[in-house]
Short mmCIF file of C-alpha atoms in Angstrom, two decimals:
data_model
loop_
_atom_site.label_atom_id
_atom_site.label_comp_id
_atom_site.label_asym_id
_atom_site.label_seq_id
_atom_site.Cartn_x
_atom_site.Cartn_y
_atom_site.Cartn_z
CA UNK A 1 32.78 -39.67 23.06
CA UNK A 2 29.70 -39.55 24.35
CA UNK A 3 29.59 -36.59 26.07
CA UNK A 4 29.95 -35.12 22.50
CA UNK A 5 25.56 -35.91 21.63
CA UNK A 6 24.96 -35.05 24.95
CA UNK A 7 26.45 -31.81 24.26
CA UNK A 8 24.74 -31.38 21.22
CA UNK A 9 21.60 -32.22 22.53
CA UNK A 10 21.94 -29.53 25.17
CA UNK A 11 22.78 -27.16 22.74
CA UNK A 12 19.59 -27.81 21.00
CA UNK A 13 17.21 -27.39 23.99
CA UNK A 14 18.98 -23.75 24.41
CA UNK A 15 18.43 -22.86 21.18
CA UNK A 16 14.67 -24.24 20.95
CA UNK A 17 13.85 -22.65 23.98
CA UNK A 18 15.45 -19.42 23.17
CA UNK A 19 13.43 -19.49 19.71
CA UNK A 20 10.13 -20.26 21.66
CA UNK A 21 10.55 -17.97 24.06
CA UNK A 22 12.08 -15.14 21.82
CA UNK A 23 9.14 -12.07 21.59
CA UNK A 24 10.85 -10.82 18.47
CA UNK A 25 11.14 -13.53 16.17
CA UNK A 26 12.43 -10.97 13.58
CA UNK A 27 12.59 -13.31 10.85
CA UNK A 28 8.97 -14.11 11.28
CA UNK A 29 8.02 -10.29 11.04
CA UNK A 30 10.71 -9.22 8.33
CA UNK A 31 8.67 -12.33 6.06
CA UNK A 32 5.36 -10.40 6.97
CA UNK A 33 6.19 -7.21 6.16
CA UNK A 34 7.73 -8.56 3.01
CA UNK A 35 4.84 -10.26 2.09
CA UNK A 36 2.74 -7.40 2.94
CA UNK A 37 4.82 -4.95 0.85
CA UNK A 38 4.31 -7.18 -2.36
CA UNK A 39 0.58 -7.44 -1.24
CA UNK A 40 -0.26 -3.51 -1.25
CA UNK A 41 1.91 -3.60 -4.51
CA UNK A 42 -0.15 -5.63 -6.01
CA UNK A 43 -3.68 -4.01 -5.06
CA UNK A 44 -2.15 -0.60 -5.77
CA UNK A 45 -1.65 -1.75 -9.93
CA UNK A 46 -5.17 -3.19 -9.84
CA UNK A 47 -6.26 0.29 -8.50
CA UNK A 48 -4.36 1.82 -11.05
CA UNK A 49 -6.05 -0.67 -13.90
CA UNK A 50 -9.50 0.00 -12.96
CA UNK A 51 -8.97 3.45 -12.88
CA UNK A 52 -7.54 3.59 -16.37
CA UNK A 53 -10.46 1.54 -17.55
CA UNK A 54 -12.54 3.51 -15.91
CA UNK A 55 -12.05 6.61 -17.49
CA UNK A 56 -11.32 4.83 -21.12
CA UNK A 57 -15.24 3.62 -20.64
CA UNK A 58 -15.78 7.08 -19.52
CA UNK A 59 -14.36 8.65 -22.34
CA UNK A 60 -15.82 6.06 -25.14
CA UNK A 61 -19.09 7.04 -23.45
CA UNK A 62 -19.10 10.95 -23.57
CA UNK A 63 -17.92 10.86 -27.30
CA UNK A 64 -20.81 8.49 -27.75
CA UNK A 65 -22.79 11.18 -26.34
CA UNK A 66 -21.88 13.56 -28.30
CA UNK A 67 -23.05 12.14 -31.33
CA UNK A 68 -26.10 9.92 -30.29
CA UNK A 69 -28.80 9.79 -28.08
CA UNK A 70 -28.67 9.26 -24.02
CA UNK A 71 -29.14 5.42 -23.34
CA UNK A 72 -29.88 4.92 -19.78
CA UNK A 73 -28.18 1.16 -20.19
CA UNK A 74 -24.39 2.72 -21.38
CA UNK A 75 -24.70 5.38 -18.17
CA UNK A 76 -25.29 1.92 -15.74
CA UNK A 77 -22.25 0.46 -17.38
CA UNK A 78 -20.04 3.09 -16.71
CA UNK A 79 -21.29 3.58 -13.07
CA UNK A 80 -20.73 0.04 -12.53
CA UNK A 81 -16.78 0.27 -13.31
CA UNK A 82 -16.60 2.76 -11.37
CA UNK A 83 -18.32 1.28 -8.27
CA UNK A 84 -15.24 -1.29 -8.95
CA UNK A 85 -12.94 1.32 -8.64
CA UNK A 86 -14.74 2.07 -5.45
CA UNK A 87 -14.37 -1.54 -4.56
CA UNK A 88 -10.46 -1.22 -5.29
CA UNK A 89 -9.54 1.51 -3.57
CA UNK A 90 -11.24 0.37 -0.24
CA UNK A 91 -8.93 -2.96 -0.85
CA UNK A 92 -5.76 -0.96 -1.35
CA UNK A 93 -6.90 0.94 2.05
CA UNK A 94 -6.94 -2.51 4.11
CA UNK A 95 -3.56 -3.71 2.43
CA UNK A 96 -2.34 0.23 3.77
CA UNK A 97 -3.81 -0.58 7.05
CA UNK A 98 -1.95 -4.02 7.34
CA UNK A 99 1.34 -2.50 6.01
CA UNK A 100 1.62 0.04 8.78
CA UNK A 101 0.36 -2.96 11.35
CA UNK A 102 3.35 -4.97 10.16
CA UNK A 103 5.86 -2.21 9.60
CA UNK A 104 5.48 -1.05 13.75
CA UNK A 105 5.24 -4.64 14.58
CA UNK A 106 8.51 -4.91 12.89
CA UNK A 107 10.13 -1.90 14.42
CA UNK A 108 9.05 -2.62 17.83
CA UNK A 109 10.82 -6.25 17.93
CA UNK A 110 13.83 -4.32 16.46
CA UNK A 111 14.13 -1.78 19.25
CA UNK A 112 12.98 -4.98 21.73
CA UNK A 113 15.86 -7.39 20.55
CA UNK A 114 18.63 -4.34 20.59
CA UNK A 115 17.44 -3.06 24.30
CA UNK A 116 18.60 -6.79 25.35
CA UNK A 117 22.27 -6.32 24.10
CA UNK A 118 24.52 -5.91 26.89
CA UNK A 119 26.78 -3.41 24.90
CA UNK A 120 25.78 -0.23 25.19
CA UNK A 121 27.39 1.60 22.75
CA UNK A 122 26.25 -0.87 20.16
CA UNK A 123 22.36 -0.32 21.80
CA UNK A 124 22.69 3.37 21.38
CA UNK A 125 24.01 3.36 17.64
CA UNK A 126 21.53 1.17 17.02
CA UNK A 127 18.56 2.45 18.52
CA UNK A 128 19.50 5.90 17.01
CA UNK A 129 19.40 4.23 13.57
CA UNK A 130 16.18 2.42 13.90
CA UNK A 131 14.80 5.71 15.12
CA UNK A 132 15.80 7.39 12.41
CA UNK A 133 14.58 4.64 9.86
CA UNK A 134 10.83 4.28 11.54
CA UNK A 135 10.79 8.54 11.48
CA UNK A 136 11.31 8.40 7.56
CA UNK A 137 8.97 5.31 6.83
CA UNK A 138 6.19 6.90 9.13
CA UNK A 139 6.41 10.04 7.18
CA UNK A 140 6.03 8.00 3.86
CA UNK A 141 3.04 5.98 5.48
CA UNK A 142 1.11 9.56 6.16
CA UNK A 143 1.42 10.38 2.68
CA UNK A 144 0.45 6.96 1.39
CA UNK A 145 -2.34 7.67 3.33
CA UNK A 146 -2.64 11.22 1.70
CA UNK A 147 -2.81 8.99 -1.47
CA UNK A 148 -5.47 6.78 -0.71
CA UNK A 149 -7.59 9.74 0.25
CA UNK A 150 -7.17 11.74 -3.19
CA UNK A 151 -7.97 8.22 -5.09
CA UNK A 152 -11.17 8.25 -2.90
CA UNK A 153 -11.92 11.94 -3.86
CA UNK A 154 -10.64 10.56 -7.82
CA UNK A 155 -13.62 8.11 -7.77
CA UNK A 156 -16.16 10.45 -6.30
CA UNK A 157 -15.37 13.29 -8.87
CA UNK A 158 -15.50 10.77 -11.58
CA UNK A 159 -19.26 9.78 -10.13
CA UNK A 160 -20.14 13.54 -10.58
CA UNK A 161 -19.37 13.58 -13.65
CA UNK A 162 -21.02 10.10 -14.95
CA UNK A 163 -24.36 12.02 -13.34
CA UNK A 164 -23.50 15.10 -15.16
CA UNK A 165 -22.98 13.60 -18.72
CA UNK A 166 -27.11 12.65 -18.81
CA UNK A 167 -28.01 16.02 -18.22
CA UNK A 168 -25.33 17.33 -21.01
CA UNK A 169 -26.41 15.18 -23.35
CA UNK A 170 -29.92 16.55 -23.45
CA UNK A 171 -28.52 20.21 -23.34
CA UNK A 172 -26.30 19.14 -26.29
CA UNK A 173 -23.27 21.33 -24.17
CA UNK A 174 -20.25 19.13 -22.85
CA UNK A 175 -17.82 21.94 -22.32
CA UNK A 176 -17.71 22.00 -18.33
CA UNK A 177 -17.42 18.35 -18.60
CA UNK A 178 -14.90 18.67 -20.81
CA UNK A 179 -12.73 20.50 -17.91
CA UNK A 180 -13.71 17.93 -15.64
CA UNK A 181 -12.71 15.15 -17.48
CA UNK A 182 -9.34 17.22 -18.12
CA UNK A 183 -9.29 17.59 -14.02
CA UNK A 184 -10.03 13.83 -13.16
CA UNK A 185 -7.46 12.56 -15.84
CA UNK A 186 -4.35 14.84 -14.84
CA UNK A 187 -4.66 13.80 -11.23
CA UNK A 188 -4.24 9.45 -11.90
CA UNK A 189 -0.35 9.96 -12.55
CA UNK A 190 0.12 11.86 -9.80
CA UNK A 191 -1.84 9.39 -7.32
CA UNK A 192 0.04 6.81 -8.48
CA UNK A 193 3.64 7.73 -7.92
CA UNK A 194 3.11 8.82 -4.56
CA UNK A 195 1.21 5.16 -3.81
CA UNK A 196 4.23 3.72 -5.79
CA UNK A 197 6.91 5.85 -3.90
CA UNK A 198 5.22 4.00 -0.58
CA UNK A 199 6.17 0.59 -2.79
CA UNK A 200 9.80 1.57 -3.48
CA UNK A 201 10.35 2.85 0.38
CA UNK A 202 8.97 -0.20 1.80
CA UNK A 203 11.25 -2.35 -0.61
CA UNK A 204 14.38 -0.40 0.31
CA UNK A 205 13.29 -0.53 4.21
CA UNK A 206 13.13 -4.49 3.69
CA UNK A 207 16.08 -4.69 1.51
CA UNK A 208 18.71 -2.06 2.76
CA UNK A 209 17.66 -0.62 5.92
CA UNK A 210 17.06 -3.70 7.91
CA UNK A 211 20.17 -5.25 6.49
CA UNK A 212 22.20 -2.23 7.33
CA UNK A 213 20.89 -2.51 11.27
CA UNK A 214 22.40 -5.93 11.08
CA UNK A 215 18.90 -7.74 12.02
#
């Protein structure tokens, strides 16, 4: 009988000191880079509402414009929401930066754990698989980064045009900013399903891939 606790007690030393000295930890990571998935979710929609503000002020302010007089005080407003778009978009570009951090640290303790099986045929299924899954989510990372960039060139058109409006309202003649505005507004959509198709790859990657790999 009491070789039974003793047993027990062994067995719980091996298993602590396996989990202490285990470099993958997998749990740990998979936690991170679900964390840091809902993270770059969540600065991506405040992106997306500052932008849509943004050009609603813009908007309100060249049909103002239009009909009144240039006041230097509704042209600072408008600058100002957009210097929070600025502000946004350099956010979303950390939470990018920590995603693809986490998402290699994640993948490397994958291949690490699987190169320690003694199986091989089970290490070379799964190493092909992994390999296949960190080729696909790579590819989606250099267009989320793609992304980023055009929301960065987004903000700095809609600058140009802010500028632009003063000297149109004293000529009276908003029809190149017209095609600006046109420009600026047809490219938000687009931004933002190819930041959101980084969201819905990073969920599945999480939620199916890992899952499948058996990790």
């Amino acid at each position: 009988m009491k070789r039974i606790p003793l047993l027990a007690l062994m067995a719980l030393l091996f298993v602590s000191c396996w989990k202490d000295k285990s470099p993958e930890d997998l749990i740990r990571l998979k936690e991170q880079f679900k964390s840091q998935v809902n993270d770059f979710e969540k600065k991506k929609e405040n992106a997306n509402k500052n932008v849509t503000k943004g050009l609603e002020t813009l908007n309100a302010l060249k049909s103002a414009l239009e009909d009144t007089k240039n006041e230097d005080k509704e042209f600072a407003k408008v600058y100002g929401d957009w210097e929070k778009v600025d502000k946004r978009v350099k956010n979303l570009n950390k939470e990018y930066e920590d995603l693809k951090e986490k998402a290699a640290n994640l993948f490397t303790a994958m291949e690490t754990q699987t190169n320690s099986l003694s199986d091989e045929t089970a290490k070379k299924t799964l190493l092909k698989a992994i390999n296949k899954a960190r080729t696909k989510y790579n590819g989606t990372l250099a267009n989320t980064s793609k992304a980023i960039d055009k929301l960065k060139l987004l903000h700095g058109d809609a600058v140009e045009v802010v500028k632009a409006l003063e000297v149109a309202a004293a000529l009276n003649s908003f029809d190149n900013i017209n095609d600006q505005m046109k420009s600026i507004e047809g490219r938000v959509d687009g931004i933002m399903q190819e930041l959101n198709i980084a969201v819905v790859e990073s969920k599945k990657l999480y939620e199916k891939k890992i899952t499948d790999l058996g990790v």
